[in-house]
Coordinates of C-alpha atoms and ligand atoms in Angstrom, one line a residue:
X1 CA -47.3 -5.2 10.9
X2 CA -46.7 -6.3 7.2
X3 CA -48.9 -8.5 5.4
X4 CA -48.6 -10.3 1.9
X5 CA -50.4 -12.2 -0.3
X6 CA -48.3 -15.0 -2.0
X7 CA -50.3 -16.2 -4.1
X8 CA -52.3 -19.8 -4.5
X9 CA -51.3 -22.9 -2.3
X10 CA -51.3 -24.8 -5.3
X11 CA -47.9 -22.7 -6.1
X12 CA -46.2 -24.2 -3.2
X13 CA -45.8 -28.0 -3.5
X14 CA -45.4 -29.9 -0.4
X15 CA -41.4 -30.2 0.2
X16 CA -40.5 -27.0 -1.3
X17 CA -39.4 -24.0 0.0
X18 CA -38.8 -20.3 -1.4
X19 CA -38.2 -16.6 -0.8
X20 CA -40.8 -14.2 -0.4
X21 CA -41.1 -10.4 0.5
X22 CA -43.1 -9.4 3.2
X23 CA -43.0 -5.4 3.5
X24 CA -39.3 -4.9 4.0
X25 CA -38.7 -8.4 5.2
X26 CA -37.2 -11.3 3.2
X27 CA -39.0 -14.2 4.5
X28 CA -38.3 -17.8 3.9
X29 CA -41.8 -19.8 2.9
X30 CA -41.6 -23.6 3.4
X31 CA -44.6 -26.1 2.6
X32 CA -44.2 -29.5 4.6
X33 CA -46.8 -32.3 5.4
X34 CA -47.9 -30.2 8.3
X35 CA -48.6 -26.8 6.4
X36 CA -47.3 -23.7 5.3
X37 CA -44.6 -22.2 7.4
X38 CA -43.0 -19.0 7.2
X39 CA -39.5 -17.8 9.0
X40 CA -36.8 -15.4 8.9
X41 CA -34.7 -16.0 5.5
X42 CA -31.4 -15.0 7.4
X43 CA -30.2 -17.4 9.0
X44 CA -29.4 -16.5 12.9
X45 CA -25.8 -17.8 12.8
X46 CA -24.5 -15.3 9.8
X47 CA -27.0 -14.2 7.9
X48 CA -26.9 -16.6 5.0
X49 CA -30.2 -17.3 3.2
X50 CA -32.1 -20.8 4.5
X51 CA -34.1 -21.2 1.4
X52 CA -30.6 -21.7 -0.2
X53 CA -30.2 -24.9 2.1
X54 CA -32.5 -27.9 2.1
X55 CA -35.9 -29.0 3.4
X56 CA -36.4 -32.5 4.6
X57 CA -39.7 -33.1 6.3
X58 CA -40.0 -30.1 8.7
X59 CA -36.3 -29.8 9.0
X60 CA -34.4 -26.6 7.4
X61 CA -30.7 -26.7 6.9
X62 CA -28.8 -23.8 6.4
X63 CA -26.0 -25.1 4.0
X64 CA -23.4 -22.7 5.1
X65 CA -22.7 -24.4 8.6
X66 CA -25.3 -26.9 8.8
X67 CA -27.5 -25.3 11.4
X68 CA -31.1 -27.0 11.5
X69 CA -34.3 -25.4 12.2
X70 CA -37.7 -27.1 13.0
X71 CA -40.0 -24.9 10.2
X72 CA -43.1 -25.1 12.7
X73 CA -41.8 -22.6 15.1
X74 CA -38.3 -21.7 14.3
X75 CA -36.5 -23.8 16.9
X76 CA -32.8 -24.5 16.3
X77 CA -32.4 -28.4 16.7
X78 CA -28.8 -28.1 15.5
X79 CA -26.8 -25.1 16.1
X80 CA -27.4 -22.1 18.5
X81 CA -30.1 -19.3 18.4
X82 CA -33.7 -20.1 16.8
X83 CA -35.2 -18.2 13.7
X84 CA -38.0 -16.2 14.2
X85 CA -41.2 -17.8 12.8
X86 CA -44.0 -15.7 11.3
X87 CA -47.7 -16.3 11.3
X88 CA -49.2 -18.0 7.8
X89 CA -52.8 -18.0 6.9
X90 CA -54.6 -19.8 4.0
X91 CA -57.2 -17.6 3.1
X92 CA -59.5 -18.6 0.1
X93 CA -56.8 -21.0 -1.1
X94 CA -54.4 -18.1 -1.0
X95 CA -50.9 -18.1 1.2
X96 CA -51.1 -15.1 3.2
X97 CA -47.9 -14.2 5.8
X98 CA -47.7 -11.7 8.4
X99 CA -44.8 -10.2 10.0
X100 CA -45.6 -8.3 13.3
X101 CA -43.3 -5.8 14.5
X102 CA -42.2 -6.7 18.0
X103 CA -41.7 -4.1 20.6
X104 CA -38.3 -3.7 22.4
X105 CA -39.7 -5.4 25.4
X106 CA -41.1 -8.4 23.2
X107 CA -37.6 -8.9 21.6
X108 CA -36.0 -8.9 24.8
X109 CA -38.2 -11.5 26.0
X110 CA -37.2 -13.8 23.3
X111 CA -33.7 -13.3 23.5
X112 CA -33.0 -13.8 27.3
X113 CA -33.8 -17.4 27.0
X114 CA -31.6 -17.7 24.3
X115 CA -28.5 -16.0 25.8
X116 CA -29.5 -18.2 28.8
X117 CA -28.8 -21.2 26.6
X118 CA -25.5 -19.8 25.3
X119 CA -24.2 -19.4 28.7
X120 CA -25.1 -22.9 29.8
X121 CA -23.6 -24.3 26.6
X122 CA -20.8 -22.1 26.7
X123 CA -21.3 -20.8 23.1
X124 CA -19.4 -17.6 23.0
X125 CA -21.0 -16.8 19.4
X126 CA -24.4 -17.3 20.7
X127 CA -23.5 -15.2 23.8
X128 CA -22.1 -12.1 21.4
X129 CA -24.8 -12.1 19.2
X130 CA -27.5 -12.1 21.7
X131 CA -25.7 -9.6 23.7
X132 CA -25.6 -7.4 20.7
X133 CA -29.6 -7.8 19.7
X134 CA -30.4 -7.4 23.5
X135 CA -28.3 -3.9 23.5
X136 CA -30.3 -2.9 20.6
X137 CA -33.4 -4.0 21.9
X138 CA -32.8 -1.7 25.0
X139 CA -30.9 -4.1 27.7
X140 CA -28.2 -2.2 29.6
X141 CA -24.7 -4.0 29.8
X142 CA -25.5 -4.2 33.4
X143 CA -28.5 -6.4 32.9
X144 CA -26.8 -8.7 30.5
X145 CA -23.9 -9.0 32.3
X146 CA -25.6 -9.6 35.7
X147 CA -27.5 -12.7 33.7
X148 CA -24.0 -14.2 33.2
X149 CA -23.1 -13.6 37.2
X150 CA -26.4 -15.2 38.1
X151 CA -25.5 -18.3 36.0
X152 CA -22.0 -18.7 37.1
X153 CA -21.8 -17.6 40.7
X154 CA -23.5 -20.7 42.2
X155 CA -22.0 -23.0 39.7
X156 CA -17.9 -22.2 39.9
X157 CA -16.2 -24.5 42.0
X158 CA -15.1 -23.1 45.5
X159 CA -16.8 -19.8 44.9
X160 CA -16.5 -17.0 42.8
X161 CA -13.1 -15.8 41.2
X162 CA -11.5 -14.3 38.4
X163 CA -14.1 -14.8 35.9
X164 CA -16.5 -12.7 38.4
X165 CA -13.9 -10.0 38.9
X166 CA -13.3 -9.9 35.1
X167 CA -17.2 -9.4 34.8
X168 CA -16.9 -6.4 37.3
X169 CA -13.9 -4.6 35.3
X170 CA -15.8 -5.7 31.8
X171 CA -18.8 -3.8 32.7
X172 CA -16.8 -1.0 34.4
X173 CA -15.0 -0.4 31.0
X174 CA -18.5 -0.7 28.7
X175 CA -18.7 2.8 29.9
X176 CA -16.1 3.7 27.6
X177 CA -18.0 2.1 24.6
X178 CA -21.0 3.4 23.2
X179 CA -24.0 1.7 20.7
X180 CA -23.1 -1.6 19.4
X181 CA -19.6 -1.4 20.1
X182 CA -20.6 -2.4 23.9
X183 CA -20.9 -6.0 22.5
X184 CA -17.1 -6.2 22.8
X185 CA -16.6 -5.9 27.1
X186 CA -20.2 -7.3 27.5
X187 CA -19.1 -10.4 25.5
X188 CA -15.5 -10.6 27.4
X189 CA -17.3 -10.9 30.5
X190 CA -20.2 -13.4 29.7
X191 CA -17.4 -15.4 28.1
X192 CA -15.5 -15.9 30.9
X193 CA -18.6 -16.4 33.2
X194 CA -19.6 -19.0 31.1
X195 CA -16.3 -21.0 30.7
X196 CA -15.6 -21.0 34.3
X197 CA -19.2 -22.3 35.2
X198 CA -19.3 -24.9 32.5
X199 CA -20.1 -28.3 33.5
X200 CA -20.7 -27.5 36.9
X201 CA -24.2 -27.9 39.0
X202 CA -25.7 -25.0 40.8
X203 CA -24.2 -25.4 45.0
X204 CA -27.2 -26.1 47.1
X205 CA -27.7 -23.4 49.9
X206 CA -26.7 -24.7 53.4
X207 CA -29.9 -24.6 55.8
X208 CA -30.5 -21.6 57.7
X209 CA -28.3 -20.3 61.0
X210 CA -28.7 -19.0 64.4
X211 CA -29.1 -15.0 64.4
X212 CA -26.1 -13.8 62.7
X213 CA -23.5 -12.0 64.4
X214 CA -20.5 -10.7 63.2
X215 CA -18.1 -12.5 65.4
X216 CA -20.1 -15.8 64.6
X217 CA -19.3 -15.2 61.0
X218 CA -15.8 -14.4 61.4
X219 CA -15.3 -17.4 63.8
X220 CA -17.0 -19.8 61.0
X221 CA -14.6 -18.5 58.4
X222 CA -11.5 -18.5 60.5
X223 CA -12.4 -22.2 61.2
X224 CA -13.5 -23.3 57.8
X225 CA -17.0 -23.7 58.8
X226 CA -18.1 -23.5 55.3
X227 CA -21.9 -24.2 55.8
X228 CA -22.1 -22.0 58.9
X229 CA -20.3 -18.9 57.4
X230 CA -22.7 -19.0 54.2
X231 CA -25.7 -19.3 56.3
X232 CA -24.7 -16.8 58.5
X233 CA -24.2 -14.4 55.6
X234 CA -27.5 -15.2 53.9
X235 CA -29.4 -14.6 57.3
X236 CA -27.4 -11.2 57.5
X237 CA -28.7 -10.2 54.2
X238 CA -32.4 -11.8 54.5
X239 CA -32.5 -9.7 57.8
X240 CA -31.6 -6.3 56.1
X241 CA -27.9 -5.9 56.5
X242 CA -27.1 -2.8 54.9
X243 CA -24.1 -2.7 52.0
X244 CA -21.7 -1.2 54.2
X245 CA -22.2 -3.9 56.9
X246 CA -21.8 -6.8 54.2
X247 CA -18.7 -5.2 52.9
X248 CA -17.2 -4.8 56.2
X249 CA -17.7 -8.3 57.2
X250 CA -16.3 -9.2 53.8
X251 CA -13.0 -6.7 54.1
X252 CA -12.4 -7.7 57.6
X253 CA -12.6 -11.6 56.8
X254 CA -10.0 -11.0 54.1
X255 CA -7.9 -8.6 56.1
X256 CA -6.9 -11.3 58.9
X257 CA -4.7 -13.3 56.2
X258 CA -2.9 -12.9 52.9
X259 CA -5.5 -15.1 51.5
X260 CA -5.2 -16.8 48.6
X261 CA -2.3 -14.8 47.2
X262 CA -4.3 -11.6 47.7
X263 CA -7.2 -12.7 45.6
X264 CA -9.6 -12.7 48.3
X265 CA -9.4 -9.0 48.9
X266 CA -9.6 -8.4 45.0
X267 CA -12.6 -10.6 44.6
X268 CA -14.3 -8.7 47.3
X269 CA -13.5 -5.7 46.1
X270 CA -14.9 -6.9 42.3
X271 CA -17.9 -8.3 43.9
X272 CA -18.8 -5.3 45.7
X273 CA -18.1 -2.9 42.7
X274 CA -20.3 -4.9 40.5
X275 CA -23.2 -4.5 42.9
X276 CA -22.7 -1.1 42.7
X277 CA -23.3 -1.1 39.5
X278 CA -26.2 -3.6 39.0
X279 CA -27.8 -3.1 42.4
X280 CA -27.3 -4.3 46.0
X281 CA -30.5 -6.1 45.9
X282 CA -28.7 -8.8 43.8
X283 CA -26.5 -9.3 46.9
X284 CA -27.8 -12.6 47.8
X285 CA -27.3 -14.3 44.6
X286 CA -23.6 -13.0 44.5
X287 CA -22.1 -12.5 48.0
X288 CA -22.9 -15.8 49.6
X289 CA -20.6 -17.5 47.0
X290 CA -17.8 -15.0 47.9
X291 CA -18.0 -16.3 51.2
X292 CA -17.5 -19.6 49.8
X293 CA -14.5 -18.3 47.9
X294 CA -13.0 -16.5 51.3
X295 CA -13.3 -19.8 53.3
X296 CA -11.6 -22.1 50.9
X297 CA -8.6 -19.7 50.3
X298 CA -5.1 -20.3 51.0
X299 CA -3.9 -18.5 54.2
X300 CA -0.4 -17.6 52.5
X301 CA 0.9 -15.8 55.7
X302 CA 0.9 -19.0 57.4
X303 CA 3.2 -20.8 55.1
X304 CA 6.8 -21.2 56.2
X305 CA 8.2 -18.7 53.6
X306 CA 6.3 -15.8 55.1
X307 CA 6.8 -16.4 58.5
X308 CA 9.8 -13.9 59.2
X309 CA 7.6 -11.0 57.7
X310 CA 5.0 -12.0 59.5
X311 CA 6.5 -12.0 62.7
X312 CA 7.6 -8.3 61.8
X313 CA 4.0 -7.3 60.9
X314 CA 2.8 -8.7 64.1
X315 CA 4.7 -5.6 65.7
X316 CA 3.4 -3.2 63.5
X317 CA 1.0 -0.9 65.4
X318 CA -1.9 -0.9 63.2
X319 CA -4.1 1.3 65.4
X320 CA -1.6 3.9 65.1
X321 CA -1.4 3.2 61.0
X322 CA -5.1 3.6 60.7
X323 CA -5.4 6.6 63.1
X324 CA -2.3 8.5 61.2
X325 CA -3.3 11.6 59.0
X326 CA -1.4 11.6 55.8
X327 CA 0.9 14.9 55.7
X328 CA 4.2 13.9 53.4
X329 CA 4.7 12.0 50.3
X330 CA 7.5 9.5 49.4
X331 CA 10.4 10.9 48.2
X332 CA 11.5 7.7 46.7
X333 CA 13.4 6.4 49.8
X334 CA 11.0 4.2 51.0
X335 CA 10.0 2.8 47.4
X336 CA 13.8 2.2 47.1
X337 CA 13.8 0.3 50.5
X338 CA 10.5 -1.9 49.7
X339 CA 12.4 -2.8 46.4
X340 CA 15.5 -3.7 48.0
X341 CA 14.1 -5.7 50.7
X342 CA 14.2 -9.6 51.1
X343 CA 11.4 -9.6 53.9
X344 CA 8.8 -7.1 54.8
X345 CA 10.5 -3.9 56.8
X346 CA 7.3 -3.9 58.6
X347 CA 8.8 -1.4 61.3
X348 CA 10.1 0.9 58.7
X349 CA 6.9 1.0 56.8
X350 CA 4.5 1.4 59.9
X351 CA 7.0 4.3 61.2
X352 CA 6.7 5.9 57.7
X353 CA 2.7 5.6 57.9
X354 CA 2.5 7.1 61.6
X355 CA 5.0 9.7 60.7
X356 CA 2.9 11.2 58.2
X357 CA 2.6 9.0 55.0
X358 CA -0.7 7.5 56.1
X359 CA -2.0 4.3 54.9
X360 CA -2.9 5.4 51.2
X361 CA 0.6 7.2 51.0
X362 CA 2.1 3.5 51.9
X363 CA -0.2 1.8 48.9
X364 CA 1.4 4.7 46.7
X365 CA 4.7 3.2 47.5
X366 CA 3.4 -0.2 46.8
X367 CA 2.2 0.5 43.3
X368 CA 5.2 2.4 42.4
X369 CA 7.5 -0.4 43.4
X370 CA 5.4 -2.7 41.5
X371 CA 5.2 -0.7 38.4
X372 CA 9.3 -0.1 38.4
X373 CA 9.4 -3.8 38.9
X374 CA 7.3 -4.4 35.9
X375 CA 9.2 -2.1 33.7
X376 CA 12.4 -3.9 34.4
X377 CA 11.1 -7.3 34.3
X378 CA 13.0 -9.2 31.6
X379 CA 10.0 -10.5 29.7
X380 CA 12.3 -12.7 27.3
X381 CA 12.0 -15.0 30.5
X382 CA 8.3 -15.3 30.0
X383 CA 8.4 -18.3 28.0
X384 CA 10.8 -20.3 29.7
X385 CA 9.1 -23.4 30.7
X386 CA 12.0 -24.0 33.5
X387 CA 10.6 -21.1 35.7
X388 CA 7.5 -20.8 37.7
X389 CA 7.7 -16.9 38.0
X390 CA 6.2 -14.4 35.6
X391 CA 4.8 -11.1 34.8
X392 CA 1.5 -12.2 36.5
X393 CA 3.7 -12.6 39.9
X394 CA 4.3 -8.6 39.5
X395 CA 1.2 -7.4 38.0
X396 CA -0.7 -8.9 40.8
X397 CA 1.2 -6.4 43.4
X398 CA -0.6 -3.6 41.2
X399 CA -4.3 -5.1 41.4
X400 CA -3.7 -6.2 45.3
X401 CA -2.6 -2.8 46.2
X402 CA -5.6 -1.3 44.1
X403 CA -8.1 -3.8 46.3
X404 CA -6.3 -2.9 49.5
X405 CA -6.9 0.9 48.9
X406 CA -10.2 0.4 48.0
X407 CA -10.9 -1.3 51.0
X408 CA -8.8 1.1 53.1
X409 CA -11.1 3.9 51.8
X410 CA -14.7 2.3 52.1
X411 CA -13.7 0.4 55.4
X412 CA -10.5 2.2 57.3
X413 CA -9.4 0.7 60.3
X414 CA -6.3 -1.5 61.6
X415 CA -7.7 -4.2 59.7
X416 CA -7.5 -2.6 56.3
X417 CA -3.8 -1.1 57.5
X418 CA -2.8 -4.5 58.0
X419 CA -3.9 -5.3 54.4
X420 CA -1.9 -2.7 53.2
X421 CA 1.1 -4.2 55.0
X422 CA 0.1 -7.6 53.1
X423 CA 0.3 -5.6 50.1
X424 CA 3.5 -4.3 50.7
X425 CA 4.6 -8.0 51.4
X426 CA 3.5 -8.9 48.1
X427 CA 6.0 -5.8 46.7
X428 CA 8.9 -7.5 48.4
X429 CA 7.9 -11.0 47.2
X430 CA 7.5 -10.3 43.9
X431 CA 11.4 -9.5 43.7
X432 CA 12.4 -13.1 44.2
X433 CA 13.2 -13.4 40.3
X434 CA 15.3 -10.3 40.4
X435 CA 16.9 -11.5 43.5
X436 CA 18.2 -14.5 41.9
X437 CA 19.5 -12.9 38.6
X438 CA 20.9 -9.6 37.3
X439 CA 18.5 -7.3 36.5
X440 CA 18.7 -4.7 33.7
X441 CA 16.7 -1.5 34.3
X442 CA 14.7 -0.7 31.2
X443 CA 14.2 2.7 30.4
X444 CA 11.0 3.3 27.6
X445 CA 12.5 4.8 24.5
X446 CA 10.7 6.4 22.0
X447 CA 11.2 4.4 18.8
X448 CA 9.4 7.1 16.1
X449 CA 7.6 4.3 14.7
X450 CA 4.1 5.6 13.6
X451 CA 1.0 4.1 15.3
X452 CA -1.0 4.3 18.4
X453 CA -0.9 2.6 21.8
X454 CA -3.7 0.1 20.7
X455 CA -1.9 -0.8 17.8
X456 CA 1.5 -1.2 19.6
X457 CA 0.2 -3.6 22.1
X458 CA -1.6 -5.9 19.5
X459 CA 1.7 -5.9 17.6
X460 CA 3.6 -7.4 20.5
X461 CA 6.1 -4.0 20.3
X462 CA 6.6 -3.6 24.4
X463 CA 9.2 -0.7 24.3
X464 CA 7.2 1.3 21.9
X465 CA 3.6 0.6 23.6
X466 CA 5.5 2.1 26.9
X467 CA 7.0 5.0 25.0
X468 CA 3.4 5.7 23.9
X469 CA 1.9 5.4 27.2
X470 CA 4.8 7.8 28.8
X471 CA 4.0 10.4 26.1
X472 CA 0.2 10.5 26.3
X473 CA -2.4 12.0 28.4
X474 CA -3.1 9.7 31.4
X475 CA -6.7 9.3 30.6
X476 CA -6.4 8.5 27.0
X477 CA -3.7 6.2 27.9
X478 CA -6.2 4.5 30.7
X479 CA -8.7 4.2 27.9
X480 CA -6.5 2.8 25.2
X481 CA -4.9 0.3 27.6
X482 CA -8.9 -1.0 28.3
X483 CA -9.5 -1.3 24.8
X484 CA -6.3 -3.1 24.1
X485 CA -6.9 -5.7 27.1
X486 CA -10.4 -6.2 25.7
X487 CA -9.4 -6.7 22.2
X488 CA -6.6 -9.2 23.5
X489 CA -6.6 -12.6 21.6
X490 CA -4.8 -14.4 24.6
X491 CA -5.4 -18.1 24.4
X492 CA -6.7 -18.7 27.7
X493 CA -9.2 -17.1 29.7
X494 CA -7.1 -16.6 32.6
X495 CA -4.6 -14.5 30.8
X496 CA -7.4 -12.4 28.8
X497 CA -8.8 -11.7 32.7
X498 CA -5.6 -10.5 34.0
X499 CA -4.7 -8.0 31.0
X500 CA -8.3 -6.4 31.6
X501 CA -7.8 -6.6 35.6
X502 CA -4.1 -5.0 35.0
X503 CA -5.6 -2.2 32.8
X504 CA -8.2 -1.4 35.4
X505 CA -6.1 -1.1 38.1
X506 CA -3.5 0.6 36.5
X507 CA -5.6 3.7 35.6
X508 CA -6.8 3.7 39.0
X509 CA -3.6 3.6 40.5
X510 CA -2.4 6.6 37.9
X511 CA -5.0 8.6 39.2
X512 CA -4.3 7.9 43.0
X513 CA -0.5 8.1 42.7
X514 CA -0.5 10.9 40.6
X515 CA 2.2 9.3 38.3
X516 CA 2.3 7.5 34.8
X517 CA 4.4 4.9 35.9
X518 CA 1.7 2.3 36.1
X519 CA -0.2 3.2 33.1
X520 CA 3.7 2.9 31.4
X521 CA 4.2 -0.6 33.1
X522 CA 0.9 -1.7 32.1
X523 CA 1.3 -1.0 28.4
X524 CA 4.5 -2.7 28.4
X525 CA 3.1 -6.1 29.8
X526 CA 0.3 -5.9 27.5
X527 CA 2.2 -6.0 24.6
X528 CA 4.9 -7.7 25.8
X529 CA 5.3 -11.7 24.8
X530 CA 3.3 -14.0 27.4
X531 CA 2.8 -17.6 28.4
X532 CA -0.4 -18.1 27.0
X533 CA -1.2 -21.7 27.6
X534 CA -0.1 -23.6 30.5
X535 CA -0.2 -27.3 29.4
X536 CA 3.4 -27.7 28.9
X537 CA 4.7 -25.9 31.9
X538 CA 2.3 -28.3 34.0
X539 CA 3.6 -31.4 32.3
X540 CA 6.9 -30.0 33.3
X541 CA 6.2 -29.6 36.7
X542 CA 4.2 -32.8 37.1
X543 CA 7.2 -34.7 35.7
X544 CA 9.7 -33.0 38.2
X545 CA 7.4 -33.4 41.2
X546 CA 6.5 -37.2 40.3
X547 CA 10.2 -37.9 39.6
X548 CA 11.9 -35.9 42.7
X549 CA 8.7 -36.0 45.0
X550 CA 9.9 -32.6 45.8
X551 CA 7.7 -29.2 45.6
X552 CA 9.2 -26.8 42.6
X553 CA 10.9 -23.8 43.7
X554 CA 8.9 -20.7 44.1
Ligands
FES1 S1 -24.9 -19.1 8.5 FE1 -26.5 -20.6 8.7 S2 -25.2 -22.0 10.1 FE2 -23.8 -20.5 9.7

């Protein structure tokens, strides 16, 4: 605590404001009709001095960006965070200001409401500053990110999505950072959560359900009875279902379909990984919204273009696939077959799994096929508004494969063997652009240019980035990809989220496949030019649709 006698009250005319030193603190002191008031001189926005601004009534205006604060209690009335106010007493006609030291706990108590306001208003700057302050006050990245998830999960339309997955990935990546630097992954998480929830009111929870049963839950999901499915799941949580059981319900539900282009499985993986970090006691605040996502997801496997592949998949012996013990690795021939296929070669893949490759071996093949496809993708086509195909159609295979692997490891069985086959189908489908055009295989070439991997990515030098990744130690490359993805200046949240998601999946898949290919492909992807805003392509698609009445070509 620091106290200073600032002299006679007569030296503070009404309507005046001046700087004072109280201990080590620089304090603004203003006298108004309501009394003498003291507050931090440093503006909570960027630290400029408030006493150089103006005082009108009880309102002080920071002249730098026009934020306004009520001097009586520090409330910000135009702008974002409040400014700290301090105790003033008049003792024998003298002005005495006391600045109390606040414990970390007291500072956190003050900062949480401010962070929540930042989330509600989608103010990235406020979230970043409050996250940095909270970290300094001893809050953990998990606690901060959870505030964002708890705010966003009930609000985001049609259930949780990329904002939650991105938050899970950013929280995992926060472990690569220390001290104040953790603000970067934490803020990337919060920004996506706030943006996607902005403008939505929280969903109301459905009324209670009969005794929960797995069969009842699955039936409700399949029949798209949203309220029943959510209520059954909530009741299961309330009845004390273990994390493994909840996870199984969700994995089983998403593995019945190629759900929402694979997002169903990816989001289940990320929501469970998030709970692994923040604690499964939070399950009731997150997972019912995951059920909403599953219920409303597109069953892509029912669409006409998937029918031949789904007929082939129906012949696969999923039980035998799930029971197979891994004994061999693909010598590259199955990967080549997958890359060349037009429809899912389900019999060949199932036969390989049962013959000793195992389900994880199949997922290795899928991940490496996706990496190879990414490495030969002609990224100059990325900015062509006349095509709807892009990087993300391929990169998604890698993240889906990683989700299927996660599901298989935690919940092995015929259902997750099927999920692996869905991932293989996506690897086949990601070749549709190649099949329409001549493909030029790209081999990363070391350019000899100085610099590091992060620099090459941020400078948009794809071939350098791929070459650096090929040369580096896998752990270092994985960390560099994560840093580059988090520093990415992408124009839209969805592109930044995919960069993060892919960096995380690539590191995991490189470890599992024991191959640098996923890292090299991701380095090239992160450095390549990408479509960042989708307004022009959406407008073009709308023009074509309204003009012809026909859907666009996949
Ligand atoms: S520094 Fe005060 S409003 Fe920006």
